[in-house]
PDB file of C-alpha atoms in Angstrom:
ATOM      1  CA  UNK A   1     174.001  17.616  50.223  1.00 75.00           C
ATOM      2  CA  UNK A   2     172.898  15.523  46.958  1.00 81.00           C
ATOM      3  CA  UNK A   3     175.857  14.251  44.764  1.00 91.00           C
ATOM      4  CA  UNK A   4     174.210  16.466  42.177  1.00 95.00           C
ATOM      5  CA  UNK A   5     172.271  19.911  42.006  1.00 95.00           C
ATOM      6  CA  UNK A   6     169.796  20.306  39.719  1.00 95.00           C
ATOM      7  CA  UNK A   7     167.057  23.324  39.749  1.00 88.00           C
ATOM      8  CA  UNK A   8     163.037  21.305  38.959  1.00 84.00           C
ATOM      9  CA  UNK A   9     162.109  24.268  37.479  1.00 87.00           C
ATOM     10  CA  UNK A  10     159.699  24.924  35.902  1.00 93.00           C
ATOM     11  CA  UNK A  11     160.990  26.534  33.462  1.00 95.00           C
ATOM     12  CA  UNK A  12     159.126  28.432  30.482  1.00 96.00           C
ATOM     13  CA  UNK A  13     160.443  30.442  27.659  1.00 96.00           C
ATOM     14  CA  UNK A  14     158.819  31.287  24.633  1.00 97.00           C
ATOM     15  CA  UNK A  15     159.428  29.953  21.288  1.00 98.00           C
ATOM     16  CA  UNK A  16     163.045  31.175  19.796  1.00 97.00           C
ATOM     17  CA  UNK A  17     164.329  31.703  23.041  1.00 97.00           C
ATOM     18  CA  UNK A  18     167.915  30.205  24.480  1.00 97.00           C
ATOM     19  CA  UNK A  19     167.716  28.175  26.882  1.00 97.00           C
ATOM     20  CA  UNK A  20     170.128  27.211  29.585  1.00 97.00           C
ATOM     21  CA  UNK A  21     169.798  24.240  31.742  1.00 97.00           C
ATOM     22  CA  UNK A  22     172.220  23.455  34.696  1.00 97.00           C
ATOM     23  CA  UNK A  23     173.376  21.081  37.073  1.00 97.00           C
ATOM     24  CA  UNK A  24     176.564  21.209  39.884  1.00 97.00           C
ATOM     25  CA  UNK A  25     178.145  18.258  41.862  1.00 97.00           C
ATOM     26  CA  UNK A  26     180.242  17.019  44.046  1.00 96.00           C
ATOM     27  CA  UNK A  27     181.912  13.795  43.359  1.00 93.00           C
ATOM     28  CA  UNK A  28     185.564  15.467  41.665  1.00 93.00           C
ATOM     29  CA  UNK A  29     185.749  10.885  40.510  1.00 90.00           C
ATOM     30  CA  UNK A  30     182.866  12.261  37.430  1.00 92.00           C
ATOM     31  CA  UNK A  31     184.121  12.276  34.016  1.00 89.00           C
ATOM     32  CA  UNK A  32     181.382  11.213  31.962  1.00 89.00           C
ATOM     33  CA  UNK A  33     178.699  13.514  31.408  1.00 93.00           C
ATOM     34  CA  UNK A  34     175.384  13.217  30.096  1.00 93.00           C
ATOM     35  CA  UNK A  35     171.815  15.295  29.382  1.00 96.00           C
ATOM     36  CA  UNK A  36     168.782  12.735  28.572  1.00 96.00           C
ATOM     37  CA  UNK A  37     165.356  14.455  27.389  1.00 97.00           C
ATOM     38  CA  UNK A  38     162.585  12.496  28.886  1.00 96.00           C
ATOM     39  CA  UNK A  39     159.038  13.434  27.133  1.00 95.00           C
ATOM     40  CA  UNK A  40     155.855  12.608  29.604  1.00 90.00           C
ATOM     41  CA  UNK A  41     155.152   9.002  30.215  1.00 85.00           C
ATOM     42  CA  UNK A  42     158.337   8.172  28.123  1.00 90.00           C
ATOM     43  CA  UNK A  43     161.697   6.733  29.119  1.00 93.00           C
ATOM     44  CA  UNK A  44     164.863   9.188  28.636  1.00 95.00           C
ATOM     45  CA  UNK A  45     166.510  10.022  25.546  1.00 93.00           C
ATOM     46  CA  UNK A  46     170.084  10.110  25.528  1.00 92.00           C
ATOM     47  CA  UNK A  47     170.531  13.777  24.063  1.00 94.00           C
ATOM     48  CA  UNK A  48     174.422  14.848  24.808  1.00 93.00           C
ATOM     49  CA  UNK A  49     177.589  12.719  25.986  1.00 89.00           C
ATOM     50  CA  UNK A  50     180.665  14.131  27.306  1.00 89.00           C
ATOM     51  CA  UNK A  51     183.473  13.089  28.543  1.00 84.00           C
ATOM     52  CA  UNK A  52     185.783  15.415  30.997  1.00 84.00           C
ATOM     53  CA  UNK A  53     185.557  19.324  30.321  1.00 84.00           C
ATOM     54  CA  UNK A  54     184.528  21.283  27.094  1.00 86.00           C
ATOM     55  CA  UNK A  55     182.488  22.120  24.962  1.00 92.00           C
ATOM     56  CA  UNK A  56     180.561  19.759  22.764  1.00 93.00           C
ATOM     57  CA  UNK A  57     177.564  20.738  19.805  1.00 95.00           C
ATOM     58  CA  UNK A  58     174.965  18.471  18.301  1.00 94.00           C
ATOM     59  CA  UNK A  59     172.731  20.916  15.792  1.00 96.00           C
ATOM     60  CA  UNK A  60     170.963  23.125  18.419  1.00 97.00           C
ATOM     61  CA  UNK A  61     172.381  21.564  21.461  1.00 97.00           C
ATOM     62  CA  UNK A  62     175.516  22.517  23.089  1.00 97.00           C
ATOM     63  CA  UNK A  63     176.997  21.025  26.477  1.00 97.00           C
ATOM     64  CA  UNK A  64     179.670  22.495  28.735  1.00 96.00           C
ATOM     65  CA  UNK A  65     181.294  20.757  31.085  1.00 96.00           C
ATOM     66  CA  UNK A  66     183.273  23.223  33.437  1.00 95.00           C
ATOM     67  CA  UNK A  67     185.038  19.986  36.141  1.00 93.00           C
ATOM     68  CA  UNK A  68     187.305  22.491  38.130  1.00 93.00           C
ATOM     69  CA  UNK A  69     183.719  24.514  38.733  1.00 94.00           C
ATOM     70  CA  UNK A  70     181.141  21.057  38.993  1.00 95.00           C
ATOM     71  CA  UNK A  71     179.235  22.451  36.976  1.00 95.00           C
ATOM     72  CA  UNK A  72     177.748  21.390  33.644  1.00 97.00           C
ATOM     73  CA  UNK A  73     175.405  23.278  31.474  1.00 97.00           C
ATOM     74  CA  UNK A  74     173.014  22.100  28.349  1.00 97.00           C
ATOM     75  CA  UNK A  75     172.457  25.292  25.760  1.00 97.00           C
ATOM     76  CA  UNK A  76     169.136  24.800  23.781  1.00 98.00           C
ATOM     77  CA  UNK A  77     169.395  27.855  20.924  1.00 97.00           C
ATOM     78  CA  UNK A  78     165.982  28.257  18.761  1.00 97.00           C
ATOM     79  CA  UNK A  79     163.999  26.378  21.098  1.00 98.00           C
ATOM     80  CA  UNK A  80     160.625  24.634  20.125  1.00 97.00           C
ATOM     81  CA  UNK A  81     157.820  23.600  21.588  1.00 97.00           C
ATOM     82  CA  UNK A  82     158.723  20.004  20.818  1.00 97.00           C
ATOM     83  CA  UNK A  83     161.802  20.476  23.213  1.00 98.00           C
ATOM     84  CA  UNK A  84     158.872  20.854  26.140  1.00 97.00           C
ATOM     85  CA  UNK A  85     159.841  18.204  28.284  1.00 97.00           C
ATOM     86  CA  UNK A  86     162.000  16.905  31.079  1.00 97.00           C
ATOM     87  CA  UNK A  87     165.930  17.570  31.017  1.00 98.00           C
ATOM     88  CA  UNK A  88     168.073  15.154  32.980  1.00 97.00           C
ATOM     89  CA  UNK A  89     171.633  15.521  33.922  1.00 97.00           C
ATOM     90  CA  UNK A  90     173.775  12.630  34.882  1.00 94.00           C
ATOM     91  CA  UNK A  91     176.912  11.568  35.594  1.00 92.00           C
ATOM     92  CA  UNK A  92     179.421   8.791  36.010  1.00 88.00           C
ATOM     93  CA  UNK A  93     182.924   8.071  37.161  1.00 85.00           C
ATOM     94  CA  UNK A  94     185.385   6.043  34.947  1.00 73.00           C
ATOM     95  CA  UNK A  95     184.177   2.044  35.084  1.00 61.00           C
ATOM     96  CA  UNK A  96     181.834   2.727  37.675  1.00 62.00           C
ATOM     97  CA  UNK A  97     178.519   1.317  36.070  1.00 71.00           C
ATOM     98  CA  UNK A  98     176.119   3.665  38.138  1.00 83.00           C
ATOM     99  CA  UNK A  99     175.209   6.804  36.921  1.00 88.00           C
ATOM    100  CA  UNK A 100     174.038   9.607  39.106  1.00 91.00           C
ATOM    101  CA  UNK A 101     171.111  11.449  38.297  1.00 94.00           C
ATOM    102  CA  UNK A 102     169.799  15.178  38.693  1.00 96.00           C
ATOM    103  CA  UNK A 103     166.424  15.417  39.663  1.00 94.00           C
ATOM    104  CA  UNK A 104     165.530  16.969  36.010  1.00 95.00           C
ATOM    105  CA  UNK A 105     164.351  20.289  35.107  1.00 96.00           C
ATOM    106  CA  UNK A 106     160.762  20.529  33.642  1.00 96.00           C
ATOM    107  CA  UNK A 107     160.974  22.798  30.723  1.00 97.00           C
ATOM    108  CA  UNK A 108     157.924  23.870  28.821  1.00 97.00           C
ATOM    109  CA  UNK A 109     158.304  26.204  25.235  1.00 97.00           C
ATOM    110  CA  UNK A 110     155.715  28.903  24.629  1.00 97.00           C
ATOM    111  CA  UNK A 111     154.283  29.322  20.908  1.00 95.00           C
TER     112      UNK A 111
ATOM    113  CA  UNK B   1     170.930   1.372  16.039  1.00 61.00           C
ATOM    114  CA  UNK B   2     170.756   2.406  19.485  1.00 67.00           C
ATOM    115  CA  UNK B   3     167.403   0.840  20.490  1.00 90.00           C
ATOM    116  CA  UNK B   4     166.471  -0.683  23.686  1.00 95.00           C
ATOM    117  CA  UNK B   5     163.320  -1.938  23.148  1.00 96.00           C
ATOM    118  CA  UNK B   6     160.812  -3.163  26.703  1.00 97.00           C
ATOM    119  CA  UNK B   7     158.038  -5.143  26.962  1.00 97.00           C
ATOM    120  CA  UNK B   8     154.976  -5.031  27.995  1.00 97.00           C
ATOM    121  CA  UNK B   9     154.474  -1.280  27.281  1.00 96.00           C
ATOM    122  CA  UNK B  10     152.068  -1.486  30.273  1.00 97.00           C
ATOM    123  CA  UNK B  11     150.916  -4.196  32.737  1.00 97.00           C
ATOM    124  CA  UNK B  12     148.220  -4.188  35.652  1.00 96.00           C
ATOM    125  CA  UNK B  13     148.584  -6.781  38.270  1.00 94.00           C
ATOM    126  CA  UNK B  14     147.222  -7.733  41.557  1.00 91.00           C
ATOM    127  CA  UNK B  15     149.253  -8.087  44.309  1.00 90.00           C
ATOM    128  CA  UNK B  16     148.912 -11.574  44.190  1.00 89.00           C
ATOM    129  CA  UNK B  17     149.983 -12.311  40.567  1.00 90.00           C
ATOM    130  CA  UNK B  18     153.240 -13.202  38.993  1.00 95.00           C
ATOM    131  CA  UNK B  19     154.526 -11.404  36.213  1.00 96.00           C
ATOM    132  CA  UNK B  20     157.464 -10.569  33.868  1.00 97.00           C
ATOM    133  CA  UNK B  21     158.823  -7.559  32.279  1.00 98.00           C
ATOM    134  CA  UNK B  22     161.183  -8.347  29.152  1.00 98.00           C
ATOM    135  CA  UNK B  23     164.134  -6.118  27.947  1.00 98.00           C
ATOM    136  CA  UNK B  24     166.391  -6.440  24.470  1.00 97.00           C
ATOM    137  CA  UNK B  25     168.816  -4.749  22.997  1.00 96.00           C
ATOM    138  CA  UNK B  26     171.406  -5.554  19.982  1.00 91.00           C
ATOM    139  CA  UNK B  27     173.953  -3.097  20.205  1.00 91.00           C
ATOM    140  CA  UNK B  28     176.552  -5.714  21.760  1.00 91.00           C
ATOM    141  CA  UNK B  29     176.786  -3.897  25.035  1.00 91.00           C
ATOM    142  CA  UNK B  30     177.382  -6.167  27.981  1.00 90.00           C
ATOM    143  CA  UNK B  31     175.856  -4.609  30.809  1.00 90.00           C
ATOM    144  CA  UNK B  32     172.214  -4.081  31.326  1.00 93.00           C
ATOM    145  CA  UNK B  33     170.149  -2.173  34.125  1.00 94.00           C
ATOM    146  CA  UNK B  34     166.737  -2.191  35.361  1.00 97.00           C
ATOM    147  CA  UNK B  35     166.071   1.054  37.080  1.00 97.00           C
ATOM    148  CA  UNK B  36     162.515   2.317  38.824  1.00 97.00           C
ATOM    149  CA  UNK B  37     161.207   5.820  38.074  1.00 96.00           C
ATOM    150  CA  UNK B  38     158.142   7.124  39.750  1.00 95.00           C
ATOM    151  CA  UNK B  39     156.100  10.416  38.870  1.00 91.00           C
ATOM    152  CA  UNK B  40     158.365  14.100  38.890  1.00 88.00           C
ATOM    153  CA  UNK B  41     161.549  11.447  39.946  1.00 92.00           C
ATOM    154  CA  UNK B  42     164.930  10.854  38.530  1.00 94.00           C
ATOM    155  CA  UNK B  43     165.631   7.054  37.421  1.00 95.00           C
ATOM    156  CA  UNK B  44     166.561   5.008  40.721  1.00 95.00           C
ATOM    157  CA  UNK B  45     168.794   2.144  39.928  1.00 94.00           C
ATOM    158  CA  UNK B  46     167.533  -1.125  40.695  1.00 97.00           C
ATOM    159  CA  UNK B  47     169.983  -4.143  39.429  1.00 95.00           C
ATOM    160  CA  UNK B  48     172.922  -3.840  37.060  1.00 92.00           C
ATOM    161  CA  UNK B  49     174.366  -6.755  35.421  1.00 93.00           C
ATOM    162  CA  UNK B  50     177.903  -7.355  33.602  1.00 90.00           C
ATOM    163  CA  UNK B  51     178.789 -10.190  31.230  1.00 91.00           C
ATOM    164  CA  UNK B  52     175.276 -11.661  32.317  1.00 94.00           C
ATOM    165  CA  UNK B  53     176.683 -11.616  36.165  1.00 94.00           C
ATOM    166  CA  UNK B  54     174.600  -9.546  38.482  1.00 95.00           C
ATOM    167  CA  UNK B  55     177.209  -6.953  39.680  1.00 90.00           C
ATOM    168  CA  UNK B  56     174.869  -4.918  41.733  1.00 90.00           C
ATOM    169  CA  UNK B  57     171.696  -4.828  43.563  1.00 94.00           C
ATOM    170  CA  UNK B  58     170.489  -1.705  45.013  1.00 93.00           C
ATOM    171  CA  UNK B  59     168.837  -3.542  48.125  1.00 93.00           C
ATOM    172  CA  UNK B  60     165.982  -4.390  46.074  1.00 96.00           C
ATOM    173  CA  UNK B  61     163.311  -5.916  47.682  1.00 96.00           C
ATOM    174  CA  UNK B  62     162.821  -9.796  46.946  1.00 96.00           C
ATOM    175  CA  UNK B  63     159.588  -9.656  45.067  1.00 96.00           C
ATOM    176  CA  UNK B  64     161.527  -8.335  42.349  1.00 98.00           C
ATOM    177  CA  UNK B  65     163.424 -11.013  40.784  1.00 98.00           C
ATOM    178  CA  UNK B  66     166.146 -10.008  37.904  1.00 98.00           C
ATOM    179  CA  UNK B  67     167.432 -12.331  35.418  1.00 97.00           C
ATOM    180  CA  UNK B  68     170.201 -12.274  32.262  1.00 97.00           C
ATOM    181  CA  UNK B  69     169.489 -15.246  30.056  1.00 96.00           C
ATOM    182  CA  UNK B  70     171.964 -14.080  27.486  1.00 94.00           C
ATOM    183  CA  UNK B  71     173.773 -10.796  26.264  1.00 91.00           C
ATOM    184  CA  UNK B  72     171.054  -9.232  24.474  1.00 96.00           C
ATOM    185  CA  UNK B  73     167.880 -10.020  26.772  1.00 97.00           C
ATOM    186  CA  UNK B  74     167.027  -8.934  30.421  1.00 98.00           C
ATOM    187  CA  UNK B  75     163.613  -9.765  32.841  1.00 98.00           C
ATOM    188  CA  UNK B  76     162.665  -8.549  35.699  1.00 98.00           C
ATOM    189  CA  UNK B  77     160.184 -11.105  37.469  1.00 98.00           C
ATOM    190  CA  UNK B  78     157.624  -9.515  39.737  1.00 97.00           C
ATOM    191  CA  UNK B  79     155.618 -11.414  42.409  1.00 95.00           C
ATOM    192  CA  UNK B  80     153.321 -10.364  45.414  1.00 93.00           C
ATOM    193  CA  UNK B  81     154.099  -6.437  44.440  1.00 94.00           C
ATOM    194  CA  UNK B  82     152.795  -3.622  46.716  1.00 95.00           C
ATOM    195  CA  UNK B  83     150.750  -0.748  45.535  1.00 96.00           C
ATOM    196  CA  UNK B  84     153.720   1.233  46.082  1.00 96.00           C
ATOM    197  CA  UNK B  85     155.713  -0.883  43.383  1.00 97.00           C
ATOM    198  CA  UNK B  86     153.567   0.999  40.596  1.00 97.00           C
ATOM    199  CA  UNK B  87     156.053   3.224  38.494  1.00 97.00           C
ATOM    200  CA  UNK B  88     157.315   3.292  34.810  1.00 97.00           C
ATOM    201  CA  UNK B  89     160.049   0.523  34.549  1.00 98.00           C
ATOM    202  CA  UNK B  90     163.045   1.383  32.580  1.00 97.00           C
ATOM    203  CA  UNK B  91     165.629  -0.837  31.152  1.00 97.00           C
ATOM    204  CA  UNK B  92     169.007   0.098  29.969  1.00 94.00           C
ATOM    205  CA  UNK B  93     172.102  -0.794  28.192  1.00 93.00           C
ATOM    206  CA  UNK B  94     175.355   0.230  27.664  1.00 89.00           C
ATOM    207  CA  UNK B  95     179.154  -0.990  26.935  1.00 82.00           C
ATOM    208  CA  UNK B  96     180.911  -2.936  30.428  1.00 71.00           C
ATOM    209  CA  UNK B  97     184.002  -2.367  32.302  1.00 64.00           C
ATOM    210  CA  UNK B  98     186.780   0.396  32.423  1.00 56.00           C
ATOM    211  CA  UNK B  99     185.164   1.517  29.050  1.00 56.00           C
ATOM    212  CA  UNK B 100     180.946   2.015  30.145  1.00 58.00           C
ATOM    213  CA  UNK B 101     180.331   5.180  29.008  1.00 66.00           C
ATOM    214  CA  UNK B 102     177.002   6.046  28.738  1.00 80.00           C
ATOM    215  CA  UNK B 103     173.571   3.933  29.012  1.00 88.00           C
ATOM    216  CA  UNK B 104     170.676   4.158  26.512  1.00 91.00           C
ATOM    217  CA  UNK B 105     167.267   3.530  27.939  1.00 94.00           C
ATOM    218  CA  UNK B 106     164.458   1.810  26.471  1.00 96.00           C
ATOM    219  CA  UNK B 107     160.455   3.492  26.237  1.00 95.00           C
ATOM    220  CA  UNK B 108     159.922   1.816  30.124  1.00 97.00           C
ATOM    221  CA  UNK B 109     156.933  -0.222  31.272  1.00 97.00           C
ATOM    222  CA  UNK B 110     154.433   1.196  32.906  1.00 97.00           C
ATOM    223  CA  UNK B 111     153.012  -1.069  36.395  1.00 97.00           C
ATOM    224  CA  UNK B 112     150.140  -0.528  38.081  1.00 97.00           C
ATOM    225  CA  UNK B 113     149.631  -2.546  41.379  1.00 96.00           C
ATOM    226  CA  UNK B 114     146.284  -2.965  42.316  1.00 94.00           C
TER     227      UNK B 114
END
Protein backbone atom coordinates (compact mmCIF):
# COMPACT_ATOMS: atom_id res chain seq x y z
CA UNK A 1 0.00 0.00 0.00
CA UNK A 2 1.40 3.62 -1.09
CA UNK A 3 1.91 6.12 1.86
CA UNK A 4 -0.68 8.10 -0.06
CA UNK A 5 -3.90 7.45 -2.25
CA UNK A 6 -4.59 9.52 -4.85
CA UNK A 7 -7.29 8.75 -7.80
CA UNK A 8 -5.17 9.86 -11.69
CA UNK A 9 -8.30 10.62 -12.90
CA UNK A 10 -9.09 11.95 -15.42
CA UNK A 11 -11.30 14.00 -14.36
CA UNK A 12 -13.65 16.43 -16.49
CA UNK A 13 -16.33 18.76 -15.45
CA UNK A 14 -17.69 21.48 -17.26
CA UNK A 15 -17.18 25.05 -16.70
CA UNK A 16 -19.00 26.33 -13.25
CA UNK A 17 -18.90 23.08 -11.87
CA UNK A 18 -17.42 22.11 -8.12
CA UNK A 19 -14.90 20.22 -8.07
CA UNK A 20 -13.56 17.86 -5.47
CA UNK A 21 -10.17 16.42 -5.49
CA UNK A 22 -8.96 13.78 -2.89
CA UNK A 23 -6.22 12.02 -1.46
CA UNK A 24 -5.99 9.34 1.83
CA UNK A 25 -2.81 8.11 3.72
CA UNK A 26 -1.30 6.31 5.99
CA UNK A 27 1.55 7.75 7.87
CA UNK A 28 -0.75 9.12 11.31
CA UNK A 29 3.43 11.27 11.78
CA UNK A 30 1.65 13.89 8.67
CA UNK A 31 0.78 17.25 9.77
CA UNK A 32 1.58 19.42 7.03
CA UNK A 33 -0.55 19.37 4.16
CA UNK A 34 -0.28 20.63 0.82
CA UNK A 35 -2.17 20.77 -2.92
CA UNK A 36 0.39 22.05 -5.78
CA UNK A 37 -1.26 22.73 -9.38
CA UNK A 38 1.20 21.64 -11.93
CA UNK A 39 0.19 23.04 -15.61
CA UNK A 40 1.80 20.73 -18.61
CA UNK A 41 5.50 20.93 -19.01
CA UNK A 42 5.58 23.24 -15.87
CA UNK A 43 6.93 22.67 -12.37
CA UNK A 44 4.17 22.68 -9.42
CA UNK A 45 2.55 25.55 -7.98
CA UNK A 46 2.16 25.64 -4.42
CA UNK A 47 -1.76 26.26 -4.32
CA UNK A 48 -2.96 25.39 -0.49
CA UNK A 49 -0.89 24.80 2.88
CA UNK A 50 -2.22 23.28 5.90
CA UNK A 51 -1.17 22.38 8.83
CA UNK A 52 -3.08 19.53 11.06
CA UNK A 53 -7.00 19.31 10.52
CA UNK A 54 -9.54 21.99 9.20
CA UNK A 55 -10.65 23.83 7.02
CA UNK A 56 -8.69 26.45 5.18
CA UNK A 57 -10.04 29.03 1.99
CA UNK A 58 -7.96 30.94 -0.50
CA UNK A 59 -10.71 32.78 -3.02
CA UNK A 60 -12.13 29.68 -4.83
CA UNK A 61 -10.05 27.10 -3.17
CA UNK A 62 -10.88 25.38 -0.04
CA UNK A 63 -8.80 22.45 1.69
CA UNK A 64 -9.95 19.99 4.35
CA UNK A 65 -7.88 18.13 6.20
CA UNK A 66 -9.92 15.34 8.09
CA UNK A 67 -6.32 13.48 10.20
CA UNK A 68 -8.50 11.04 12.36
CA UNK A 69 -10.04 9.91 8.67
CA UNK A 70 -6.41 10.36 6.37
CA UNK A 71 -8.05 11.96 4.28
CA UNK A 72 -7.64 15.41 2.73
CA UNK A 73 -9.76 17.04 0.16
CA UNK A 74 -9.11 20.28 -2.27
CA UNK A 75 -12.73 22.08 -3.18
CA UNK A 76 -12.42 24.03 -6.54
CA UNK A 77 -16.04 26.14 -6.63
CA UNK A 78 -16.63 28.07 -10.16
CA UNK A 79 -14.13 26.16 -11.89
CA UNK A 80 -12.37 27.41 -15.16
CA UNK A 81 -10.81 26.14 -17.82
CA UNK A 82 -7.56 27.72 -16.68
CA UNK A 83 -7.74 25.36 -13.55
CA UNK A 84 -7.22 22.35 -16.37
CA UNK A 85 -4.25 20.87 -15.11
CA UNK A 86 -2.55 18.50 -12.74
CA UNK A 87 -3.53 18.51 -8.88
CA UNK A 88 -0.93 17.20 -6.48
CA UNK A 89 -1.37 16.29 -2.92
CA UNK A 90 1.48 16.06 -0.53
CA UNK A 91 2.41 15.68 2.71
CA UNK A 92 4.99 15.96 5.43
CA UNK A 93 5.66 15.09 9.03
CA UNK A 94 6.94 17.77 11.53
CA UNK A 95 10.95 18.50 10.63
CA UNK A 96 11.05 15.76 8.36
CA UNK A 97 12.34 17.55 5.09
CA UNK A 98 10.71 14.95 2.62
CA UNK A 99 7.47 15.41 1.43
CA UNK A 100 5.33 12.62 0.15
CA UNK A 101 3.60 12.92 -2.94
CA UNK A 102 0.17 11.67 -4.51
CA UNK A 103 0.43 10.58 -7.85
CA UNK A 104 -1.81 13.77 -9.01
CA UNK A 105 -5.14 13.88 -10.47
CA UNK A 106 -5.41 15.16 -14.13
CA UNK A 107 -8.27 17.50 -14.22
CA UNK A 108 -9.48 19.03 -17.42
CA UNK A 109 -12.57 22.02 -17.37
CA UNK A 110 -15.12 21.94 -20.18
CA UNK A 111 -16.23 25.43 -21.80
CA UNK B 1 8.49 36.86 -3.35
CA UNK B 2 8.26 33.26 -3.45
CA UNK B 3 10.28 32.55 -6.63
CA UNK B 4 12.54 29.75 -7.30
CA UNK B 5 13.90 30.47 -10.37
CA UNK B 6 16.08 27.22 -12.62
CA UNK B 7 18.29 27.34 -15.23
CA UNK B 8 18.66 26.22 -18.24
CA UNK B 9 14.90 26.07 -19.05
CA UNK B 10 15.96 23.14 -21.30
CA UNK B 11 19.23 21.31 -22.14
CA UNK B 12 20.09 18.40 -24.70
CA UNK B 13 23.16 16.44 -24.03
CA UNK B 14 24.92 13.41 -25.17
CA UNK B 15 25.71 10.86 -23.00
CA UNK B 16 29.10 11.75 -23.09
CA UNK B 17 28.93 15.47 -22.13
CA UNK B 18 29.18 17.29 -18.88
CA UNK B 19 26.71 19.63 -17.86
CA UNK B 20 25.14 21.81 -15.10
CA UNK B 21 21.75 22.72 -14.04
CA UNK B 22 21.63 26.00 -11.76
CA UNK B 23 18.96 26.75 -9.04
CA UNK B 24 18.32 30.27 -6.92
CA UNK B 25 16.15 31.39 -4.69
CA UNK B 26 16.05 34.58 -2.19
CA UNK B 27 13.50 33.88 0.18
CA UNK B 28 16.18 33.02 3.03
CA UNK B 29 15.12 29.42 3.27
CA UNK B 30 17.92 27.08 4.16
CA UNK B 31 17.16 23.93 2.65
CA UNK B 32 17.06 23.22 -0.99
CA UNK B 33 15.99 20.01 -3.07
CA UNK B 34 16.56 18.72 -6.41
CA UNK B 35 13.84 16.30 -7.24
CA UNK B 36 13.30 14.23 -10.81
CA UNK B 37 9.83 14.14 -12.40
CA UNK B 38 9.19 12.14 -15.48
CA UNK B 39 5.96 12.20 -17.80
CA UNK B 40 2.20 11.42 -15.81
CA UNK B 41 4.75 11.07 -12.40
CA UNK B 42 4.73 12.67 -9.05
CA UNK B 43 8.12 14.62 -8.11
CA UNK B 44 10.77 11.88 -6.89
CA UNK B 45 13.19 13.35 -4.49
CA UNK B 46 16.64 13.30 -5.47
CA UNK B 47 19.09 15.28 -2.86
CA UNK B 48 18.03 17.59 -0.06
CA UNK B 49 20.39 19.88 1.53
CA UNK B 50 20.28 21.88 5.02
CA UNK B 51 22.44 24.85 6.01
CA UNK B 52 24.39 24.03 2.66
CA UNK B 53 25.08 20.30 4.23
CA UNK B 54 23.75 17.53 2.10
CA UNK B 55 21.29 15.85 4.56
CA UNK B 56 19.95 13.33 2.17
CA UNK B 57 20.53 11.45 -0.92
CA UNK B 58 17.92 9.30 -2.29
CA UNK B 59 20.52 6.64 -3.66
CA UNK B 60 21.13 8.75 -6.54
CA UNK B 61 23.19 7.46 -9.01
CA UNK B 62 26.83 9.03 -9.24
CA UNK B 63 26.55 10.74 -12.56
CA UNK B 64 24.51 13.15 -10.84
CA UNK B 65 26.61 15.32 -8.82
CA UNK B 66 24.77 17.97 -6.31
CA UNK B 67 26.37 20.95 -4.97
CA UNK B 68 25.39 24.08 -2.35
CA UNK B 69 27.85 26.88 -2.94
CA UNK B 70 25.95 29.19 -0.67
CA UNK B 71 22.34 29.69 0.84
CA UNK B 72 20.65 31.01 -2.07
CA UNK B 73 22.18 28.87 -5.07
CA UNK B 74 22.00 25.05 -5.84
CA UNK B 75 23.63 22.79 -9.07
CA UNK B 76 23.15 19.71 -9.98
CA UNK B 77 26.23 18.49 -12.19
CA UNK B 78 25.40 15.85 -14.76
CA UNK B 79 28.00 13.62 -16.50
CA UNK B 80 27.83 10.40 -18.73
CA UNK B 81 23.73 10.49 -18.29
CA UNK B 82 21.61 7.61 -19.70
CA UNK B 83 18.72 8.07 -22.00
CA UNK B 84 16.67 7.17 -19.17
CA UNK B 85 17.97 10.32 -17.14
CA UNK B 86 15.70 12.56 -19.54
CA UNK B 87 12.87 14.18 -17.32
CA UNK B 88 11.89 17.78 -16.23
CA UNK B 89 14.30 18.73 -13.32
CA UNK B 90 12.78 20.53 -10.48
CA UNK B 91 14.41 22.49 -7.80
CA UNK B 92 12.96 23.52 -4.56
CA UNK B 93 13.18 25.53 -1.49
CA UNK B 94 11.80 25.90 1.65
CA UNK B 95 12.52 26.98 5.50
CA UNK B 96 15.03 24.06 7.55
CA UNK B 97 14.64 22.19 10.66
CA UNK B 98 11.75 21.53 13.23
CA UNK B 99 10.05 24.52 11.39
CA UNK B 100 10.16 23.23 7.20
CA UNK B 101 6.88 23.62 6.30
CA UNK B 102 6.25 23.60 2.91
CA UNK B 103 8.65 23.71 -0.34
CA UNK B 104 8.12 26.02 -3.35
CA UNK B 105 9.32 24.68 -6.64
CA UNK B 106 10.90 26.43 -9.37
CA UNK B 107 9.54 26.17 -13.50
CA UNK B 108 12.07 22.75 -13.73
CA UNK B 109 14.55 22.01 -16.51
CA UNK B 110 13.74 20.03 -19.03
CA UNK B 111 16.83 17.10 -20.13
CA UNK B 112 16.91 15.26 -22.95
CA UNK B 113 19.64 12.49 -23.17
CA UNK B 114 20.53 11.58 -26.43
Amino acid sequence: QKEVEQDPGPLSVPEGAIVSLNCTYSNSAFQYFMWYRQYSRKGPELLMYTYSSGNKEDGRFTAQVDKSSKYISLFIRDSQPSDSATYLCAMSARGNEKLTFGTGTRLTIIP
Amino acid sequence: DTEVTQTPKHLVMGMTNKKSLKCEQHMGHRAMYWYKQKAKKPPELMFVYSYEKLSINESVPSRFSPECPNSSLLNLHLHALQPEDSALYLCASSQAGLYQETQYFGPGTRLLVL
